[in-house]
Amino acid sequence: MENRALLRDCCEQMGVSLGEKETEQFMTYLSLLLEWNEKMNLTAITEPREVVLKHFADCLSLVPCVEWRDGMRVIDVGTGAGFPGIPVKIACPEIELTLLDSLQKRIGFLQEVGSQLGLEGVHYVHSRAEDGGQNPQYREGFDLCVSRAVANLSVLAEYCLPFLKVGGRLAALKGPDAAAEAEQAKGALKKLGGRLVEIKDVAIPHTDLSHKLVFIEKIAPTPKKYPRNAGKIKKEPLS
């Protein structure tokens, strides 16, 4: 199955609505990702079919699980090559998206993607997550935080929850150990003003991949001392 058809079929199976324009945007994104990947390390996955399945479809699995609203403020923390933020933005153009990454080169790539795809309402922020979370411009300013970062949930929550308004949610794309991580992160979530809402199982069509979507609600303001500096967060995760 060629890449366009494969993407459309995955979306149909997952209940994601994708028109011609959006499909075309994904194909442009695919070309840019593979072209720039030759100059800088954006992804270890370089087969076009694999990118469609393991990046695009994987990220789009989030779309049916969230109630997207016009003007909803979404931040993708540690976005890397734009995952999951850009696929979500293509499928849900009505959202206001902030892409945050610590590497200026990656921000340059994301700006090029946004420009080539004609994406509007996207903000590109070059910042470490712990600095962004303490910045009054971004702190407690978002309705939804999305992340596909590999950090365990205690660490990820400290990076992400400070960005959320009370009532906002963190949607983390995690692997098979999500339930155990969530159990270990209970104390951390309490300290950060969050609570676990649900863990959803997600299957990616045309693959044997399955992952978990972890939803955490912000129920109280995050104390000013969080997030701590990166060294502390990694060496002494909250418990």
CSV table of C-alpha atoms in Angstrom, one decimal:
chain,number,residue,atom,x,y,z
A,1,MET,CA,0.0,0.0,0.0
A,2,GLU,CA,1.5,3.4,-0.9
A,3,ASN,CA,2.1,5.9,1.8
A,4,ARG,CA,-0.9,8.2,1.1
A,5,ALA,CA,-3.3,5.2,1.0
A,6,LEU,CA,-1.7,3.7,4.1
A,7,LEU,CA,-2.1,6.9,6.1
A,8,ARG,CA,-5.7,7.3,5.1
A,9,ASP,CA,-6.5,3.7,5.9
A,10,CYS,CA,-4.9,4.0,9.4
A,11,CYS,CA,-6.9,7.1,10.0
A,12,GLU,CA,-10.1,5.4,9.0
A,13,GLN,CA,-9.5,2.5,11.3
A,14,MET,CA,-8.7,4.8,14.2
A,15,GLY,CA,-11.6,7.1,13.6
A,16,VAL,CA,-9.6,10.1,12.5
A,17,SER,CA,-10.9,12.3,9.7
A,18,LEU,CA,-8.3,13.3,7.2
A,19,GLY,CA,-9.0,15.1,3.9
A,20,GLU,CA,-6.9,15.5,0.7
A,21,LYS,CA,-5.3,18.7,2.0
A,22,GLU,CA,-4.3,17.1,5.3
A,23,THR,CA,-3.0,14.0,3.6
A,24,GLU,CA,-0.9,16.2,1.3
A,25,GLN,CA,0.5,18.0,4.3
A,26,PHE,CA,1.6,14.7,5.8
A,27,MET,CA,3.4,13.8,2.6
A,28,THR,CA,5.3,17.1,2.5
A,29,TYR,CA,6.1,16.6,6.2
A,30,LEU,CA,7.4,13.1,5.4
A,31,SER,CA,9.7,14.5,2.6
A,32,LEU,CA,11.1,17.3,4.8
A,33,LEU,CA,11.7,14.9,7.7
A,34,LEU,CA,13.7,12.5,5.6
A,35,GLU,CA,15.6,15.3,3.8
A,36,TRP,CA,16.6,17.2,7.0
A,37,ASN,CA,17.4,13.9,8.7
A,38,GLU,CA,20.4,13.5,6.4
A,39,LYS,CA,21.8,16.7,8.0
A,40,MET,CA,20.8,16.3,11.6
A,41,ASN,CA,19.5,13.6,13.8
A,42,LEU,CA,15.7,13.9,13.9
A,43,THR,CA,14.6,10.2,13.7
A,44,ALA,CA,16.1,6.7,13.7
A,45,ILE,CA,13.1,5.6,11.5
A,46,THR,CA,14.0,6.4,7.9
A,47,GLU,CA,11.8,4.0,5.8
A,48,PRO,CA,8.8,6.1,4.5
A,49,ARG,CA,6.3,3.4,5.3
A,50,GLU,CA,7.7,3.1,8.9
A,51,VAL,CA,7.5,6.9,9.4
A,52,VAL,CA,3.8,6.8,8.4
A,53,LEU,CA,3.0,4.0,10.8
A,54,LYS,CA,5.4,4.6,13.7
A,55,HIS,CA,5.3,8.3,13.8
A,56,PHE,CA,2.3,9.7,12.0
A,57,ALA,CA,-0.3,7.1,12.8
A,58,ASP,CA,1.1,6.6,16.3
A,59,CYS,CA,0.7,10.3,17.1
A,60,LEU,CA,-2.7,10.5,15.4
A,61,SER,CA,-4.0,7.8,17.8
A,62,LEU,CA,-4.3,10.7,20.3
A,63,VAL,CA,-6.9,12.5,18.2
A,64,PRO,CA,-10.0,10.5,18.9
A,65,CYS,CA,-9.3,10.4,22.6
A,66,VAL,CA,-9.5,14.2,23.2
A,67,GLU,CA,-12.3,16.7,22.9
A,68,TRP,CA,-10.6,19.4,20.7
A,69,ARG,CA,-12.0,22.9,20.9
A,70,ASP,CA,-11.5,25.9,18.7
A,71,GLY,CA,-8.6,28.0,20.1
A,72,MET,CA,-7.7,25.3,22.6
A,73,ARG,CA,-4.1,26.0,23.8
A,74,VAL,CA,-1.9,23.0,23.4
A,75,ILE,CA,1.8,22.6,24.2
A,76,ASP,CA,4.1,19.8,23.0
A,77,VAL,CA,6.9,19.5,25.5
A,78,GLY,CA,10.2,18.1,24.1
A,79,THR,CA,8.6,17.9,20.7
A,80,GLY,CA,11.8,16.8,18.8
A,81,ALA,CA,10.9,16.4,15.2
A,82,GLY,CA,7.3,17.6,15.9
A,83,PHE,CA,5.8,14.5,17.5
A,84,PRO,CA,3.0,14.4,18.5
A,85,GLY,CA,2.3,18.1,18.1
A,86,ILE,CA,2.4,18.6,14.3
A,87,PRO,CA,0.4,15.5,13.3
A,88,VAL,CA,-2.3,16.6,15.9
A,89,LYS,CA,-2.2,20.1,14.5
A,90,ILE,CA,-2.7,18.9,10.9
A,91,ALA,CA,-5.7,16.8,11.9
A,92,CYS,CA,-7.1,19.5,14.3
A,93,PRO,CA,-6.2,22.9,12.7
A,94,GLU,CA,-8.4,24.8,15.1
A,95,ILE,CA,-6.0,24.4,18.0
A,96,GLU,CA,-3.4,26.9,19.1
A,97,LEU,CA,-0.1,24.9,19.3
A,98,THR,CA,3.2,25.7,21.0
A,99,LEU,CA,6.1,23.4,20.1
A,100,LEU,CA,8.8,23.5,22.8
A,101,ASP,CA,12.3,22.0,22.3
A,102,SER,CA,15.7,22.5,23.8
A,103,LEU,CA,17.6,22.4,20.5
A,104,GLN,CA,17.6,25.4,18.2
A,105,LYS,CA,18.4,23.3,15.1
A,106,ARG,CA,15.2,21.3,15.7
A,107,ILE,CA,13.2,24.5,16.1
A,108,GLY,CA,14.6,25.6,12.7
A,109,PHE,CA,13.4,22.4,11.2
A,110,LEU,CA,9.9,22.8,12.8
A,111,GLN,CA,9.6,26.4,11.5
A,112,GLU,CA,10.4,25.1,8.0
A,113,VAL,CA,7.8,22.4,8.3
A,114,GLY,CA,5.2,24.9,9.5
A,115,SER,CA,6.0,27.3,6.7
A,116,GLN,CA,5.9,24.6,4.0
A,117,LEU,CA,2.7,23.1,5.3
A,118,GLY,CA,1.0,26.5,5.7
A,119,LEU,CA,0.2,25.9,9.4
A,120,GLU,CA,-1.3,28.8,11.3
A,121,GLY,CA,-1.5,29.3,15.0
A,122,VAL,CA,1.8,27.5,15.8
A,123,HIS,CA,4.4,29.0,18.1
A,124,TYR,CA,8.0,27.7,18.2
A,125,VAL,CA,9.8,28.0,21.5
A,126,HIS,CA,13.5,27.2,22.0
A,127,SER,CA,13.7,26.4,25.7
A,128,ARG,CA,14.5,23.6,28.1
A,129,ALA,CA,11.3,22.2,29.6
A,130,GLU,CA,12.3,23.2,33.2
A,131,ASP,CA,13.0,26.8,32.1
A,132,GLY,CA,9.8,27.0,30.1
A,133,GLY,CA,7.8,25.7,33.1
A,134,GLN,CA,9.1,28.5,35.3
A,135,ASN,CA,8.6,31.2,32.6
A,136,PRO,CA,5.4,33.3,33.4
A,137,GLN,CA,4.7,33.5,29.7
A,138,TYR,CA,4.0,29.8,29.6
A,139,ARG,CA,3.4,28.6,33.2
A,140,GLU,CA,-0.1,27.5,33.8
A,141,GLY,CA,-1.2,28.9,30.4
A,142,PHE,CA,-2.3,25.7,28.5
A,143,ASP,CA,-5.4,23.6,28.3
A,144,LEU,CA,-3.5,20.5,27.1
A,145,CYS,CA,0.0,19.3,27.3
A,146,VAL,CA,1.1,16.5,25.0
A,147,SER,CA,4.3,14.5,25.1
A,148,ARG,CA,5.9,11.5,23.5
A,149,ALA,CA,9.1,11.9,25.6
A,150,VAL,CA,10.7,8.7,26.9
A,151,ALA,CA,11.1,10.0,30.5
A,152,ASN,CA,9.3,8.0,33.2
A,153,LEU,CA,6.0,9.5,34.4
A,154,SER,CA,7.3,11.1,37.6
A,155,VAL,CA,9.9,13.0,35.6
A,156,LEU,CA,7.6,13.8,32.7
A,157,ALA,CA,4.9,15.1,35.1
A,158,GLU,CA,7.4,17.5,36.7
A,159,TYR,CA,8.4,18.8,33.3
A,160,CYS,CA,4.8,19.1,32.0
A,161,LEU,CA,2.3,19.8,34.7
A,162,PRO,CA,3.6,23.4,35.4
A,163,PHE,CA,2.5,24.4,31.9
A,164,LEU,CA,-1.1,23.5,32.5
A,165,LYS,CA,-4.0,25.6,33.8
A,166,VAL,CA,-6.0,24.0,36.7
A,167,GLY,CA,-8.5,21.9,34.8
A,168,GLY,CA,-6.1,21.2,32.0
A,169,ARG,CA,-4.8,17.8,31.1
A,170,LEU,CA,-1.5,16.1,30.3
A,171,ALA,CA,-1.8,13.4,27.5
A,172,ALA,CA,1.4,11.3,27.5
A,173,LEU,CA,2.0,8.6,24.9
A,174,LYS,CA,3.7,5.8,26.8
A,175,GLY,CA,4.8,2.2,26.3
A,176,PRO,CA,3.5,-1.0,27.9
A,177,ASP,CA,4.8,-0.2,31.4
A,178,ALA,CA,2.5,2.8,31.7
A,179,ALA,CA,0.3,1.4,34.5
A,180,ALA,CA,3.3,0.5,36.7
A,181,GLU,CA,4.8,4.0,36.0
A,182,ALA,CA,1.5,5.6,37.0
A,183,GLU,CA,1.4,3.7,40.2
A,184,GLN,CA,5.0,4.8,41.1
A,185,ALA,CA,4.1,8.4,40.1
A,186,LYS,CA,1.2,8.8,42.5
A,187,GLY,CA,3.2,10.7,45.1
A,188,ALA,CA,4.8,13.0,42.4
A,189,LEU,CA,1.4,13.8,40.9
A,190,LYS,CA,0.0,14.8,44.3
A,191,LYS,CA,2.9,17.2,44.9
A,192,LEU,CA,2.6,18.7,41.4
A,193,GLY,CA,-1.2,19.2,41.6
A,194,GLY,CA,-2.2,16.4,39.3
A,195,ARG,CA,-4.2,13.2,39.4
A,196,LEU,CA,-4.4,10.2,37.1
A,197,VAL,CA,-7.6,10.2,35.1
A,198,GLU,CA,-7.3,7.1,32.9
A,199,ILE,CA,-4.9,4.9,30.9
A,200,LYS,CA,-6.2,4.0,27.4
A,201,ASP,CA,-4.9,1.1,25.3
A,202,VAL,CA,-4.2,2.1,21.7
A,203,ALA,CA,-3.5,-0.2,18.8
A,204,ILE,CA,-1.8,1.2,15.6
A,205,PRO,CA,-3.2,-0.4,12.4
A,206,HIS,CA,-1.0,-2.4,10.1
A,207,THR,CA,1.5,-2.9,12.9
A,208,ASP,CA,1.8,-5.1,16.0
A,209,LEU,CA,2.5,-1.9,18.0
A,210,SER,CA,0.3,-0.9,20.8
A,211,HIS,CA,0.8,1.8,23.4
A,212,LYS,CA,-0.9,3.5,26.2
A,213,LEU,CA,-2.3,7.0,26.5
A,214,VAL,CA,-2.0,8.3,30.0
A,215,PHE,CA,-4.3,11.2,30.9
A,216,ILE,CA,-3.5,13.3,34.0
A,217,GLU,CA,-5.7,16.2,35.1
A,218,LYS,CA,-4.4,19.3,36.8
A,219,ILE,CA,-6.5,19.7,39.9
A,220,ALA,CA,-4.5,22.3,41.9
A,221,PRO,CA,-1.8,24.9,41.0
A,222,THR,CA,1.8,23.5,40.9
A,223,PRO,CA,3.9,24.8,43.8
A,224,LYS,CA,6.4,27.5,42.6
A,225,LYS,CA,9.4,25.3,43.4
A,226,TYR,CA,8.5,22.9,40.6
A,227,PRO,CA,9.9,22.2,38.1
A,228,ARG,CA,13.4,22.0,39.7
A,229,ASN,CA,16.5,22.0,37.6
A,230,ALA,CA,17.1,19.1,35.2
A,231,GLY,CA,19.8,17.5,37.2
A,232,LYS,CA,17.6,17.3,40.3
A,233,ILE,CA,14.6,16.1,38.4
A,234,LYS,CA,16.6,13.2,36.9
A,235,LYS,CA,18.7,12.3,39.9
A,236,GLU,CA,15.9,12.7,42.5
A,237,PRO,CA,12.6,12.0,40.8
A,238,LEU,CA,9.6,13.0,43.0
A,239,SER,CA,7.9,10.2,44.8
